[in-house]
Coordinates of C-alpha atoms in Angstrom, one line a residue:
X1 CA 26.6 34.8 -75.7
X2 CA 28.0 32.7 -72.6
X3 CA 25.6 32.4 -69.9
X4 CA 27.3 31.9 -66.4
X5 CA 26.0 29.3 -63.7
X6 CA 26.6 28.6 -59.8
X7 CA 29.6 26.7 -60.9
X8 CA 30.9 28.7 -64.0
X9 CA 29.9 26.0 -66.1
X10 CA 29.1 27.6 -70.3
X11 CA 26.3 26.3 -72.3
X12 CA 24.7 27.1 -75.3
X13 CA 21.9 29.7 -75.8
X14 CA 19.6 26.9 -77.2
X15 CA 20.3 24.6 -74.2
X16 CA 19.4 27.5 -71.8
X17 CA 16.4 28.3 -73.2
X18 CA 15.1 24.6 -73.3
X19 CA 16.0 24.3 -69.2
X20 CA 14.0 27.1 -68.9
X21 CA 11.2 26.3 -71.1
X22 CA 11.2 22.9 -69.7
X23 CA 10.9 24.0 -65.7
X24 CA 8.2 26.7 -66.3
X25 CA 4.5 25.9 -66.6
X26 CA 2.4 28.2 -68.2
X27 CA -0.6 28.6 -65.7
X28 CA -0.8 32.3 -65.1
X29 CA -1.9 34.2 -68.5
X30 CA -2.1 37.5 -68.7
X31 CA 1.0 37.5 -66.2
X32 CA 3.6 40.7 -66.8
X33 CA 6.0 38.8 -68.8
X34 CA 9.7 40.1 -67.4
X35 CA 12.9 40.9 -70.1
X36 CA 14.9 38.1 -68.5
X37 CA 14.4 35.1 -66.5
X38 CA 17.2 32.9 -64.2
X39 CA 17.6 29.6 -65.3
X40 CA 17.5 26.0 -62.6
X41 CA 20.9 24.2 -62.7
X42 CA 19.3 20.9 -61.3
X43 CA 21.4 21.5 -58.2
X44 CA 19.6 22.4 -55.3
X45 CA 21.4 25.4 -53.4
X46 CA 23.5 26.3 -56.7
X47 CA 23.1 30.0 -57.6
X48 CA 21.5 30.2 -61.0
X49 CA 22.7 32.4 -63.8
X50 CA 20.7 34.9 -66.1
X51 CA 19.5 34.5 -69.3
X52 CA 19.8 36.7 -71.7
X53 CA 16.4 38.3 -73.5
X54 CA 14.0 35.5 -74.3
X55 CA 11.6 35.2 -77.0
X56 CA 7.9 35.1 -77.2
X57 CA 7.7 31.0 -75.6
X58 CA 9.9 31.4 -73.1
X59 CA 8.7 34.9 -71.7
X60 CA 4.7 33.5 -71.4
X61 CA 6.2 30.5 -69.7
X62 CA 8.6 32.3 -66.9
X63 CA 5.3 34.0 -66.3
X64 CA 3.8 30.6 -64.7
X65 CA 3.4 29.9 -61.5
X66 CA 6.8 27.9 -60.9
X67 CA 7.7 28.4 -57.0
X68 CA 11.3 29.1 -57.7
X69 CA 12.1 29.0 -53.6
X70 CA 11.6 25.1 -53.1
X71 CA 14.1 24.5 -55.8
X72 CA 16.7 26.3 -53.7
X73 CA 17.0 28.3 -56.7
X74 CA 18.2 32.1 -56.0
X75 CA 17.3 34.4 -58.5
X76 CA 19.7 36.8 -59.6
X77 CA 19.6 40.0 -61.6
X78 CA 21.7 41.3 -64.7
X79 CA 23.1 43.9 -65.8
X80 CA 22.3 45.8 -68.8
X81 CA 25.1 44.0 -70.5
X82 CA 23.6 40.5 -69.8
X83 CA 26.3 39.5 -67.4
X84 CA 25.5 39.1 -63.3
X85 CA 26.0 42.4 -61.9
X86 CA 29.1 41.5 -58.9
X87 CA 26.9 43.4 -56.7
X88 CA 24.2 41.7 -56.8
X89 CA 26.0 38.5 -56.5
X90 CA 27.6 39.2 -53.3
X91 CA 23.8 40.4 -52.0
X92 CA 22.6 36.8 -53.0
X93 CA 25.4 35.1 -51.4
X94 CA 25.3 36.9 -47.9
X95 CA 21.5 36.7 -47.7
X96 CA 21.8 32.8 -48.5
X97 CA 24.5 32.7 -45.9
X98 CA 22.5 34.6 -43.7
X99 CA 19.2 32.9 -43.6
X100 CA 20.2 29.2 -43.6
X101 CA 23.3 30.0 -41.0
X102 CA 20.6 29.3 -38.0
X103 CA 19.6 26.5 -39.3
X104 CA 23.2 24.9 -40.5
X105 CA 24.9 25.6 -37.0
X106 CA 24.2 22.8 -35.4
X107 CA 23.8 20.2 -38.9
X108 CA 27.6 19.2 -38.4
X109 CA 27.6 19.2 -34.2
X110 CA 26.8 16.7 -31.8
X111 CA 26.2 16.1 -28.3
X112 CA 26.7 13.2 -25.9
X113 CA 23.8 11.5 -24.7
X114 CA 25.1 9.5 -21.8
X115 CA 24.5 9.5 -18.3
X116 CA 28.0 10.5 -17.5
X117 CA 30.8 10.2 -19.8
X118 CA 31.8 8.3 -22.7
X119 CA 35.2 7.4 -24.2
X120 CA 36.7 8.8 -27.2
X121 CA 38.9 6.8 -29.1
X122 CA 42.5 7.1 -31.1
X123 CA 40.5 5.2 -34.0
X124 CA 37.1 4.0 -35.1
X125 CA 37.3 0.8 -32.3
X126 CA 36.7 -0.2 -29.6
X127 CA 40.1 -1.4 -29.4
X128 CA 41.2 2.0 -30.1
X129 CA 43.5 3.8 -27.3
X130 CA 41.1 6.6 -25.3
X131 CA 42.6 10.2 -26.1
X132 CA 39.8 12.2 -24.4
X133 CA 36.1 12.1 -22.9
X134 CA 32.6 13.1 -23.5
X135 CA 30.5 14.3 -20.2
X136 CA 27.0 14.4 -20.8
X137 CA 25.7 17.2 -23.0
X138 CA 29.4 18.0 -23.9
X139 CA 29.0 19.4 -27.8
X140 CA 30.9 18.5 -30.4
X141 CA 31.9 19.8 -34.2
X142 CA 31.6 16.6 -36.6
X143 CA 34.6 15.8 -39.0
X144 CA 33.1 12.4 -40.9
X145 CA 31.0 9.8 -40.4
X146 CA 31.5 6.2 -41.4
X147 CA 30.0 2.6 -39.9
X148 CA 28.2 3.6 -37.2
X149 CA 31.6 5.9 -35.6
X150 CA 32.0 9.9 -35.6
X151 CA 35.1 11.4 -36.1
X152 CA 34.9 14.3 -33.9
X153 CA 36.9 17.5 -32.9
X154 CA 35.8 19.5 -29.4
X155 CA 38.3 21.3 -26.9
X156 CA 41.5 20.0 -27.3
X157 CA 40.3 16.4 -28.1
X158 CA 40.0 15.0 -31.9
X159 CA 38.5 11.5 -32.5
X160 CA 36.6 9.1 -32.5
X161 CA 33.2 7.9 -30.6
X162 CA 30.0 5.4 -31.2
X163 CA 27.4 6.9 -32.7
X164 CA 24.8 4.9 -30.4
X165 CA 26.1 7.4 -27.5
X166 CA 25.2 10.7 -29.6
X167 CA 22.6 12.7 -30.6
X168 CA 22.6 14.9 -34.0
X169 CA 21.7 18.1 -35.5
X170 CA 18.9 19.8 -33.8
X171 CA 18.4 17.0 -30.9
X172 CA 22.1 17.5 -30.3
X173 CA 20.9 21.2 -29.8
X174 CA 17.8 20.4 -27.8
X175 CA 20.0 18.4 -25.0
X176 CA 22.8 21.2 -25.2
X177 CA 20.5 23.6 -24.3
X178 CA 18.4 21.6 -21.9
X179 CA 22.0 21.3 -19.7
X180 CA 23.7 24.3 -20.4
X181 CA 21.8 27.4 -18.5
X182 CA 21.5 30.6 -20.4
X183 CA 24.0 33.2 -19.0
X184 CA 24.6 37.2 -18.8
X185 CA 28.2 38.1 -18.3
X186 CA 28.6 42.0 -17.3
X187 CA 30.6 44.1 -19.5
X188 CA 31.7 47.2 -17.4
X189 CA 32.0 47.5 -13.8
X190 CA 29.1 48.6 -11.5
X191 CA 26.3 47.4 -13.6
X192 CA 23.3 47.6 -11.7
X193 CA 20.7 44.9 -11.5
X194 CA 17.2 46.4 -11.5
X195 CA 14.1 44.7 -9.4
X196 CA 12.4 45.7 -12.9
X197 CA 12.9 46.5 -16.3
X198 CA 13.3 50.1 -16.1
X199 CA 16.2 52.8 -14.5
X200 CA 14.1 53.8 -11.9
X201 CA 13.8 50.5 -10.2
X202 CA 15.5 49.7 -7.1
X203 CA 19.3 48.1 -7.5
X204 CA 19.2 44.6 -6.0
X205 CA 22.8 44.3 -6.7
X206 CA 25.4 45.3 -8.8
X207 CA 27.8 43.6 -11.5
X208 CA 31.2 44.3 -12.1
X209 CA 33.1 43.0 -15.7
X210 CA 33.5 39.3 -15.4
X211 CA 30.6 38.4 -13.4
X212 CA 28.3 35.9 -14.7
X213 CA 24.6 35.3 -13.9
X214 CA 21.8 32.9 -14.9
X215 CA 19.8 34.4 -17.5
X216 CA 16.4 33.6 -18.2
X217 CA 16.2 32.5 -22.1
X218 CA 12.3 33.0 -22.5
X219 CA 12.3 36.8 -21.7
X220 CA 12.0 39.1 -24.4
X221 CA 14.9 41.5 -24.9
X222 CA 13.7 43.7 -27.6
X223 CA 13.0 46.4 -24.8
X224 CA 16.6 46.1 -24.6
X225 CA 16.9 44.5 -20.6
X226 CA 18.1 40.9 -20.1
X227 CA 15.6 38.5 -17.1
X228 CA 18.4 37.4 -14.6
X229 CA 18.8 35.5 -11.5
X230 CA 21.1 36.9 -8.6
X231 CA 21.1 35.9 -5.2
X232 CA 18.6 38.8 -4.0
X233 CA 15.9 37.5 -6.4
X234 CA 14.9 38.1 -9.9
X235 CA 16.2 41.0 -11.5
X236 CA 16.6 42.8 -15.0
X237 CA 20.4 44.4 -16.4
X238 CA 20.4 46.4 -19.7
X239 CA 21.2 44.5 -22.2
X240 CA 23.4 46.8 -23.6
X241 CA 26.5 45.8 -21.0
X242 CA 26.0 42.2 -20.8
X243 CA 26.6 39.3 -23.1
X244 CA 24.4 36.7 -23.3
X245 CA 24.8 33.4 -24.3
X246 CA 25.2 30.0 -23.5
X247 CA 28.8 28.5 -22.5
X248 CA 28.5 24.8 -24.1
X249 CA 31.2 22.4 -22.5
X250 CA 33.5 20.7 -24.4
X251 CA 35.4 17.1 -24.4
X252 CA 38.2 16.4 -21.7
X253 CA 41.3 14.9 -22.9
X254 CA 42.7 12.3 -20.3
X255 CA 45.4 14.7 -18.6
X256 CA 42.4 17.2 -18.6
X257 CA 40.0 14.4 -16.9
X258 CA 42.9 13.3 -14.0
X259 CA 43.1 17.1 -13.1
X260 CA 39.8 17.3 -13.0
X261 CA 39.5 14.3 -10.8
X262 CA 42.7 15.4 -8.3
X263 CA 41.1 18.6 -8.1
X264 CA 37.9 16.7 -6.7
X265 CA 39.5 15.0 -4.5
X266 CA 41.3 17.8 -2.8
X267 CA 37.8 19.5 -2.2
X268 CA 36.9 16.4 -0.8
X269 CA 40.0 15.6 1.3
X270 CA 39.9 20.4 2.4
X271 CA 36.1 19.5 3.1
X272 CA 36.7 16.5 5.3
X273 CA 39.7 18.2 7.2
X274 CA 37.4 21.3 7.9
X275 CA 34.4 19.1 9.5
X276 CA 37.1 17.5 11.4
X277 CA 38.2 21.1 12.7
X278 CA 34.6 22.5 13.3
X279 CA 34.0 19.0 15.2
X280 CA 37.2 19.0 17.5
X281 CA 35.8 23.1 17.8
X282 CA 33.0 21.8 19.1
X283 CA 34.8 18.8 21.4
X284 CA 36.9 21.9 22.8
X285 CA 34.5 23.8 23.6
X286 CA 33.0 21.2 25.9
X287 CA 35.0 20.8 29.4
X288 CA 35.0 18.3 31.9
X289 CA 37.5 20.7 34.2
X290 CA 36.5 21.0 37.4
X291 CA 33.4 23.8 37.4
X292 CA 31.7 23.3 40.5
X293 CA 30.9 26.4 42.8
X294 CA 29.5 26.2 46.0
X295 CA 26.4 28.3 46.5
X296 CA 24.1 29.3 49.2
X297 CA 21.7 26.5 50.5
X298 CA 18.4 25.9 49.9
X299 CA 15.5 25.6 52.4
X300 CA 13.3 22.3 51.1
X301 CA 10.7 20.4 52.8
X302 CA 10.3 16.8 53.0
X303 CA 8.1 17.1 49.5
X304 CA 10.6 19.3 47.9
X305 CA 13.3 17.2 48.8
X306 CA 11.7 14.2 47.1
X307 CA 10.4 15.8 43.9
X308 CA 14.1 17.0 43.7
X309 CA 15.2 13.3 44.5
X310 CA 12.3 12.2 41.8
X311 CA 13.6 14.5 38.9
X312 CA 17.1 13.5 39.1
X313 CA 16.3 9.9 38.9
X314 CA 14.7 10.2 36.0
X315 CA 16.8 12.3 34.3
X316 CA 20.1 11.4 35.5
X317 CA 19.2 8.0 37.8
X318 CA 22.1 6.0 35.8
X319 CA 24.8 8.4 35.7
X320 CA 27.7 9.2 38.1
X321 CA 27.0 10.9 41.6
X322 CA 28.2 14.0 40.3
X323 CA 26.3 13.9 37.3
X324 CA 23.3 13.8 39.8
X325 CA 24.0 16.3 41.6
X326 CA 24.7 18.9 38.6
X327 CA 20.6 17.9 37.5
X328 CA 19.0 19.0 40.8
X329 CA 22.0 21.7 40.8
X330 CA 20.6 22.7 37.0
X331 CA 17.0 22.9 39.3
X332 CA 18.0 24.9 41.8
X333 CA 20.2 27.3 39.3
X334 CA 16.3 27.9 37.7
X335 CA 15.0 28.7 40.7
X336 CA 17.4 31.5 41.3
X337 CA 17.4 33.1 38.0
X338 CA 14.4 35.3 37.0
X339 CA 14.3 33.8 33.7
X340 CA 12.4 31.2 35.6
X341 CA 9.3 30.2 38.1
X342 CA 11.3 30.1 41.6
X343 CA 9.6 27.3 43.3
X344 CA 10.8 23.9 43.0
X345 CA 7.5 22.6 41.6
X346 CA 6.9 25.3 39.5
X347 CA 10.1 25.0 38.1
X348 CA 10.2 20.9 37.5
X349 CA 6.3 21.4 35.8
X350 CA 7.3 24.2 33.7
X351 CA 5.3 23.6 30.5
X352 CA 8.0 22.0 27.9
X353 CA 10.7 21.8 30.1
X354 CA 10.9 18.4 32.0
X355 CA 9.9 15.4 29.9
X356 CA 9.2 13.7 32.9
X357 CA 7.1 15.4 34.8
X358 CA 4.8 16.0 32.2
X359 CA 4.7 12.2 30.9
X360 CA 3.9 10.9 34.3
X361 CA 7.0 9.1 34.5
X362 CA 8.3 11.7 37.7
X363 CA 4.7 10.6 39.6
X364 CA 5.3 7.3 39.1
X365 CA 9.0 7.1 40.5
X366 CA 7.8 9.1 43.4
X367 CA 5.0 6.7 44.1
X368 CA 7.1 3.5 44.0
X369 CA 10.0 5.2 46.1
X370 CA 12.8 4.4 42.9
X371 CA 14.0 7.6 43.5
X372 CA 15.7 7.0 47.6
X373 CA 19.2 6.0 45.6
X374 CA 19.0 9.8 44.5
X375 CA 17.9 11.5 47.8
X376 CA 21.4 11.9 48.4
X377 CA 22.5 13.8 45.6
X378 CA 19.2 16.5 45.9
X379 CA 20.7 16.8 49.3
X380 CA 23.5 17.7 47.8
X381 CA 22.4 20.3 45.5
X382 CA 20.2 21.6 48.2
X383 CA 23.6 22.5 50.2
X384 CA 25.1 24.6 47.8
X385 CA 26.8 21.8 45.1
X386 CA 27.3 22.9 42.5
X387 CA 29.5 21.0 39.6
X388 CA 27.5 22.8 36.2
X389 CA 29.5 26.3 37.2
X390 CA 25.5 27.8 36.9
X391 CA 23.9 25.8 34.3
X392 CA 20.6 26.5 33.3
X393 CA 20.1 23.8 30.8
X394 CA 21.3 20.0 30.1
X395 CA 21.4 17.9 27.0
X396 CA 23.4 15.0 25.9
X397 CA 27.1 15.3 25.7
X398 CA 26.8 13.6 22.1
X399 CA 25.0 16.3 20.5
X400 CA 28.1 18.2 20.4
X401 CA 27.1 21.7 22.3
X402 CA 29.0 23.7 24.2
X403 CA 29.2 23.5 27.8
X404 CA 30.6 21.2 31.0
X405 CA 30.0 17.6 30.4
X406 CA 30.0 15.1 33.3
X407 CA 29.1 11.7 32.3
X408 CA 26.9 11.6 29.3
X409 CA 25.4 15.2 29.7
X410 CA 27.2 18.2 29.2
X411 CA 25.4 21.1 30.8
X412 CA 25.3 25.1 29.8

């Protein structure tokens, strides 16, 4: 009788039984002692063949306690004519494939471990001509290894990098996942985002096909709803009409990398021309046409008239007479509006309002008489002059609001 191994190889009855024989220790008496026993090949992984009945010896010794599963060994049964039954071959073969594939996905990938980028190379130089780039966490599927260089195909790149910029196997996983973020991508229009795991929970917002959202990979799904991010909060989709996953990025070639880097520079240049837009927007909207109304006069006593004087020296003391004249006008304009107190003190101590008048510098002024130079341009105001158009408010013209500058105030 043949008996047929992982690699088809024949032996001889005799030399199958001694393999056996020789593997198997006899610890466990009394064990049930099977018809027929698989035999090791001495190659780990290698799907072992059956033996045929066995006598006496080798029965009491399969019945040992050899661990068969740390050998890689997978046991196979036969058929009633001695030969592996093809369906339980093909069993075998998909349950090894299945159980080691999770763990044999990422043995022949890598990922680059840079800070940004790193070359990848025509040949296993330095000297060799760059045909593509790594970014940072990019993964990569591994063709051979030789001298400290990777041969490497990912994207539409194939060749060569330093092995000193890469991390392997399941640290190559680890960084992967640590930069790539988990994602759900909606698989039917108006999917509806929960605020909780359930249908009757409020919609926070709702998915159409396409749409990709940040998934959150620590939440259990087996209730069948996938944890996601959206910009109304944190919210829940069925799982049923998503796919989730996570989108690893692949190598650049060098055509890839200088569209990459025009594109980025046209956001750049698009984002520079629109500040420059929203900042002449902002220059336009200022005016230094000619705004002044005249308005009724103002009755002032000798007090008023200096505390008017007082405030626009300190606000306004080194700016143009008409620039004067629009602070006490700005007074005046506050005193008329019911938005505000309407006497002149009230209005130039109004809590928060004045710097000046609350820091002591408007006392001060008043005191030393700095403020005569100005008593002109409260006079002014106090007949009627108006060059604000009936501003309530003043702030300096290079803090880009809105309004009618005169000198270096524009006032709104």
């Amino acid at each position: 009788m043949a008996y047929h191994f992982g690699k088809k190889k024949q032996i001889s009855q005799a030399l199958a039984l001694t393999l056996a024989a020789s593997m198997l220790v006899a610890t466990a008496a009394g064990a049930p002692r099977p018809a027929e026993a698989a035999v090791y090949t001495g190659e780990k992984d290698a799907r072992a063949g059956v033996v045929g009945e066995l006598g006496e010896i080798q029965a009491d010794a399969y019945a040992s306690s050899l661990r068969l599963a740390e050998s890689g060994v997978i046991v196979v049964a036969a058929g009633e004519d001695g030969e592996t039954s093809a369906d339980a071959t093909a069993a075998a073969e998909s349950a090894t494939e299945e159980g080691t594939a999770a763990v044999d996905e990422w043995a022949s990938k890598v990922a680059a471990n840079v800070d940004s980028q790193m070359n990848v190379r025509d040949s296993a130089s330095e000297s060799g001509a760059i045909v593509g780039y790594l970014r940072k966490g990019d993964v990569a599927d591994v063709v051979s290894r030789a001298d400290g260089w990777t041969q490497i195909t990912s994207g539409n790149v194939t060749g060569y990098v330093s092995d000193q910029y890469l991390v392997f196997g399941d640290e190559a996983h680890a960084l992967a996942d640590s930069l790539t973020p988990m994602t759900a991508t909606a698989t039917t229009d108006g999917l509806r985002v929960r605020s909780d795991a359930t249908t009757d929970a409020s919609a926070l917002t709702i998915l159409n096909t396409g749409n990709v959202v940040t998934a959150d990979p620590s939440y259990d799904t087996a209730g069948g709803w996938v944890k996601v991010s959206v910009k109304a909060g944190t919210g829940y989709v069925n799982a049923a009409y998503v796919t989730v996953a996570r989108n690893y990025t692949a190598a650049i070639t060098v055509a890839e990398q200088q569209e990459i880097a025009a594109a980025a520079a046209k956001k750049a240049a698009e984002e520079e021309a629109a500040k420059e837009a929203a900042a002449k927007k902002k220059a336009a909207a200022q005016t230094t046409a000619n705004a002044t109304v005249q308005n009724a006069s103002v009755a002032a006593s000798a007090d008023e008239t200096t505390l008017l004087a007082g405030i626009i020296y300190c606000e306004s003391g080194n700016q143009p007479f008409d620039g004067q004249v629009a602070v006490g006008a700005v007074v005046l304009n506050r005193m008329r509006s019911s938005r505000y107190p309407s006497s002149m003190y009230d209005v130039i101590y109004q809590p928060y309002q004045f710097t000046p008048a609350r820091n002591g510098k408007l006392s001060r002024v008043i005191s030393s008489g700095a403020y005569q130079h100005c008593l002109s341009a409260a006079e002014t105001a106090l007949a009627g002059t108006d060059p604000t158009g009936g501003a309530l408010s003043f702030k300096r013209a290079s803090s880009g609001h809105a309004g009618v500058v005169i000198g270096a105030h524009v006032f709104y």
